[in-house]
Coordinates of C-alpha atoms in Angstrom, one line a residue:
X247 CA 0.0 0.0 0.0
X248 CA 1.4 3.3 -0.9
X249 CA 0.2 6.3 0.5
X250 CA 0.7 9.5 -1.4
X251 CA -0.6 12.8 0.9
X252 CA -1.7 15.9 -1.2
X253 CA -4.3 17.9 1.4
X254 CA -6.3 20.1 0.6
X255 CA -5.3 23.1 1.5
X256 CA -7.9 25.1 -0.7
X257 CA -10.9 23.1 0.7
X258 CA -13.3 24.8 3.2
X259 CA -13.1 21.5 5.7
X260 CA -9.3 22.0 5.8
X261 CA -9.4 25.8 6.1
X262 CA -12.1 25.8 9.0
X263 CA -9.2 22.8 10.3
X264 CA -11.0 21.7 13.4
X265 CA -8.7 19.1 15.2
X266 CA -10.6 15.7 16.6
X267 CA -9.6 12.2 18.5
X268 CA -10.5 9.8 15.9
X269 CA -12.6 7.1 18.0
X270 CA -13.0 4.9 14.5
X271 CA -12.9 4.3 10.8
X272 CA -16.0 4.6 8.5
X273 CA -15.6 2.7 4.8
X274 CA -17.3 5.0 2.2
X275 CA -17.1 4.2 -1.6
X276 CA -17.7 6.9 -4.0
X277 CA -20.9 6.8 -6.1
X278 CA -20.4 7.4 -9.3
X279 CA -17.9 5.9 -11.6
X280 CA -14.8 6.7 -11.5
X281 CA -11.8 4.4 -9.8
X282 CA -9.3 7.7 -10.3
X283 CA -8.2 9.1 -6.6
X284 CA -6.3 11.6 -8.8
X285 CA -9.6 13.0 -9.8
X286 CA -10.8 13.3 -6.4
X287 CA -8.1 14.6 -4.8
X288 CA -8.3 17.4 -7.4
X289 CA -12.1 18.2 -7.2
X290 CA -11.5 18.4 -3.2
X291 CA -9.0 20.5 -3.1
X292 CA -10.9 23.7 -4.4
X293 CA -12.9 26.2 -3.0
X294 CA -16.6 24.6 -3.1
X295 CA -19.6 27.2 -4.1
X296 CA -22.9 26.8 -2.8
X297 CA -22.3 25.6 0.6
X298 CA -21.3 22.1 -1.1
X299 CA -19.3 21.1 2.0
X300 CA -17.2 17.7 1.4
X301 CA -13.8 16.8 1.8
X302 CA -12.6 13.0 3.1
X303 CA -9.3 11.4 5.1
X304 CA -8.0 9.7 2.1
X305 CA -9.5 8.2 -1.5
X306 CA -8.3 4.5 -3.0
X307 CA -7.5 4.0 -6.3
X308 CA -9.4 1.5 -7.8
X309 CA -7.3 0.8 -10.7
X310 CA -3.9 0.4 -9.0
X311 CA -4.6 0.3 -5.4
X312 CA -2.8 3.8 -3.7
X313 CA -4.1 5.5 -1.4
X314 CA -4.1 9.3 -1.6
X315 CA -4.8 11.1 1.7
X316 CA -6.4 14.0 1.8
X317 CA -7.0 15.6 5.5
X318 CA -4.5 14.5 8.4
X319 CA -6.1 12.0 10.6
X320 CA -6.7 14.0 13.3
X321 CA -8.6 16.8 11.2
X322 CA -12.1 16.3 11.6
X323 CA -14.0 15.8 8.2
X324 CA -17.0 16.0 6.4
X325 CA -17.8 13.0 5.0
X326 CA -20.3 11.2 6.8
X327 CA -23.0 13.9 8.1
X328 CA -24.6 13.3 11.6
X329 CA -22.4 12.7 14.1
X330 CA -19.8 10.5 12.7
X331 CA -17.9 13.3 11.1
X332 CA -16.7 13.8 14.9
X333 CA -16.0 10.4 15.7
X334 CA -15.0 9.2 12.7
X335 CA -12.0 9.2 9.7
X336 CA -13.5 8.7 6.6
X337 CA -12.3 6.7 3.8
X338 CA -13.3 6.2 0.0
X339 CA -13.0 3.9 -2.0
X340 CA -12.9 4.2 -6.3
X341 CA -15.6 2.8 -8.6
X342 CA -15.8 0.9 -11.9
X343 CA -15.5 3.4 -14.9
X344 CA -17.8 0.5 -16.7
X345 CA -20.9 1.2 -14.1
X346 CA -23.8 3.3 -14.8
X347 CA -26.0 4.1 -12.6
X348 CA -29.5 4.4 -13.2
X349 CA -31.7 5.6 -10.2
X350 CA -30.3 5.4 -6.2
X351 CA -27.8 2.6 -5.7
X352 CA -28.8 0.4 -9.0
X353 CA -26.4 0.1 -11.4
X354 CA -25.4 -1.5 -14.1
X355 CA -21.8 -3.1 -15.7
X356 CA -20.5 -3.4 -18.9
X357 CA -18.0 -5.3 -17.8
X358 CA -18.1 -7.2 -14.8
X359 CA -15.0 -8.3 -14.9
X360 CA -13.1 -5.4 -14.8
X361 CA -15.4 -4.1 -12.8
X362 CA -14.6 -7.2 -10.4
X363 CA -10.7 -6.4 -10.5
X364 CA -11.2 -3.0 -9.3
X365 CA -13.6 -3.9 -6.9
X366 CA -10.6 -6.0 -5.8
X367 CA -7.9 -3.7 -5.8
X368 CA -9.8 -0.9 -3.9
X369 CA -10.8 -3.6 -1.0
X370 CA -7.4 -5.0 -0.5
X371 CA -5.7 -1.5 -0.2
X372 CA -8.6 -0.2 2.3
X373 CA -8.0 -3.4 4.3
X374 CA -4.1 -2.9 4.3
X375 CA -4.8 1.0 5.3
X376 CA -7.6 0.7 8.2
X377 CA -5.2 -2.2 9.7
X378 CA -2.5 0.6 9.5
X379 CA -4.6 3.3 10.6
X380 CA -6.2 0.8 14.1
X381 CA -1.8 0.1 14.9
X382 CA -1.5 4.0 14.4
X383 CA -4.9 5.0 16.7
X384 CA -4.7 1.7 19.1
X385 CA -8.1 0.4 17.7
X386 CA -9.5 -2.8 18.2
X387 CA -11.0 -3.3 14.2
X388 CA -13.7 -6.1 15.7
X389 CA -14.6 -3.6 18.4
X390 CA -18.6 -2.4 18.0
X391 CA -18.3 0.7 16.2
X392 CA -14.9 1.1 15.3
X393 CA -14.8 0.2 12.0
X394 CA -18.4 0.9 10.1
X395 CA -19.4 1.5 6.2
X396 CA -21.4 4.6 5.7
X397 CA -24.0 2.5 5.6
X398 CA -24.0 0.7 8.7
X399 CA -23.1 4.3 10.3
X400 CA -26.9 5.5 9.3
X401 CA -28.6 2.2 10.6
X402 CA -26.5 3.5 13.7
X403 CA -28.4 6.7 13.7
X404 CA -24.5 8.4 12.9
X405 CA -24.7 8.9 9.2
X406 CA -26.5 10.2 6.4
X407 CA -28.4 7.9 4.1
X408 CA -26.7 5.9 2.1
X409 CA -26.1 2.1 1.1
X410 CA -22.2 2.5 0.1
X411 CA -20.1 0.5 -0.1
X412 CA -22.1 -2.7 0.4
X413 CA -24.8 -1.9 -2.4
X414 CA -21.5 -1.8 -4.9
X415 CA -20.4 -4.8 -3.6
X416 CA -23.5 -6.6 -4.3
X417 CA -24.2 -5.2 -7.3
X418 CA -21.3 -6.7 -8.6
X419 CA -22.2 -9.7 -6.8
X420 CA -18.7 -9.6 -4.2
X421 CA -18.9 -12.1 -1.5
X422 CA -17.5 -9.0 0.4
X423 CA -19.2 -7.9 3.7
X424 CA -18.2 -5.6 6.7
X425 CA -17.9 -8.6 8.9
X426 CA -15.9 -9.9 6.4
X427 CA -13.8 -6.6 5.9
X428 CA -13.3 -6.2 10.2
X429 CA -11.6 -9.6 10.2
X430 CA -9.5 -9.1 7.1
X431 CA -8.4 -5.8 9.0
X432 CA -7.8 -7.9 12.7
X433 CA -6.1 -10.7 10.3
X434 CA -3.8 -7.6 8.3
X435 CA -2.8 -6.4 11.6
X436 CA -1.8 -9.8 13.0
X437 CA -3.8 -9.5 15.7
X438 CA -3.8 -13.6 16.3
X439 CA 0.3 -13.6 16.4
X440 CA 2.1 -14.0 19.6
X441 CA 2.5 -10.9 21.9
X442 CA 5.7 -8.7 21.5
X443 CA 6.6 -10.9 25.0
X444 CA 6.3 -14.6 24.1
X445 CA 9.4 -16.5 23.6
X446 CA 10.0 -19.4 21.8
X447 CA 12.9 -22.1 22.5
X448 CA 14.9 -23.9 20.2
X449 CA 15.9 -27.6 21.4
X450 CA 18.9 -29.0 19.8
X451 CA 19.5 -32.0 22.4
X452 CA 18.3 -34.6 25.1
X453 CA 20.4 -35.9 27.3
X454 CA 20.1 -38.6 30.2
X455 CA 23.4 -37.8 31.7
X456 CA 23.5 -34.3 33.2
X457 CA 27.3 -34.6 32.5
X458 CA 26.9 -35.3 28.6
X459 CA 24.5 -32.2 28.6
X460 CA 26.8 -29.6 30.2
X461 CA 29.4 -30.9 27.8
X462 CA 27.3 -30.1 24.6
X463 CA 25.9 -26.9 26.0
X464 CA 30.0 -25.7 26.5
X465 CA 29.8 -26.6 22.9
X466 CA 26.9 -24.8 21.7
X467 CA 27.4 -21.8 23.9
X468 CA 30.9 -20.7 21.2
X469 CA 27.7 -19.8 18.7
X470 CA 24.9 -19.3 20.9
X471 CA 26.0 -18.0 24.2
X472 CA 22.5 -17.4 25.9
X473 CA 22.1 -21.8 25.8
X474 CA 20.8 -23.2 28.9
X475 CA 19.8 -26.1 30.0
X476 CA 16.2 -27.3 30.9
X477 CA 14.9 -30.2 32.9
X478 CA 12.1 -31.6 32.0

């Protein structure tokens, strides 16, 4: 995963700059088809007429997988609406360029397979940065309400309405989910490897006479001077 930061500096959310304790991650994707963060990071970084008030943590690319942050971590955004702009870093993800979408949250493909592969791409480099982003902000990722989608975050009563990004995901008929996506996060993070404080011991003998023991150990301690010996 390759982070690339360009904030934007010309965008009202970053010029108001109000500073917040991220207490979790919400997983947005975009809307409208275009995988580019490029494009994003552009369109954000203007001065927005009309009150238009929008600007998120970081955009994936859905074509090649970087991530392009936007706002630093601990700015709070406008991404989400209701309360989960001040609880919550906000993350999108790119589209297919071969959707079209019709009315809401229905779309359709011209070419699912692409469509697949970027689909792909954006999920894998969200999962490697929200594992990166729980080591950075001490977040358990299979905590209740850490890590939400937008949509989950307005069945929560914390979000504006919308279905992203699980209506894209079964559109395209993914067997992705956000359960799914909290435990690829825990597994990224290696959160079932051994504490930083577990030790591990390599046996290279067994001996019946104590005497043959300390012999070999005098011999293994010229490479390995921290050898002991055990009883068992």
């Amino acid at each position: 995963m390759n982070i690339i930061e360009k904030i934007c500096t010309k965008n009202q959310c970053y010029q108001v700059g109000k500073a917040f304790t991220p207490k979790g991650l919400m997983l947005h994707s975009v809307g409208c088809n275009q995988p580019s963060a490029l494009v994003f990071a552009n369109s954000f970084n203007t001065f927005q007429p009309n009150g238009r008030q929008i600007c998120v943590h970081g955009v994936i690319d859905a074509n090649h997988g970087e991530v392009i942050q936007l706002l630093p971590w601990t700015m709070r955004g406008w991404h989400g609406g209701g309360t989960s702009n001040d609880t919550h870093i906000g993350v999108e993800m790119g589209e297919p360029a071969c959707i079209k979408y019709i009315q809401g949250a229905t779309f359709t493909c011209s070419d699912l397979t692409t469509a697949r592969k970027n689909c792909e791409t954006a999920y894998n480099s969200a999962v490697e940065l929200f594992a990166y982003l729980c080591k950075k902000f001490g977040f358990d990722p299979l905590a209740d309400g850490v890590i939400v989608s937008h949509c989950e975050g307005h069945k929560r009563g914390i979000a504006s309405n919308h279905g992203d990004p699980e209506h894209l995901w079964n559109g395209l008929g993914m067997a992705y989910t956000m359960d799914g996506f909290r435990k690829d996060v825990a597994a990224a993070m290696g959160k079932d490897s051994p504490a930083l404080d577990d030790k591990f011991y390599v046996q290279v003998g067994a001996f019946s006479s104590e005497a043959n023991a300390r012999a070999y150990l005098e011999t293994v301690k010229k490479d390995y001077p921290d050898a002991f010996i055990k009883r068992f």
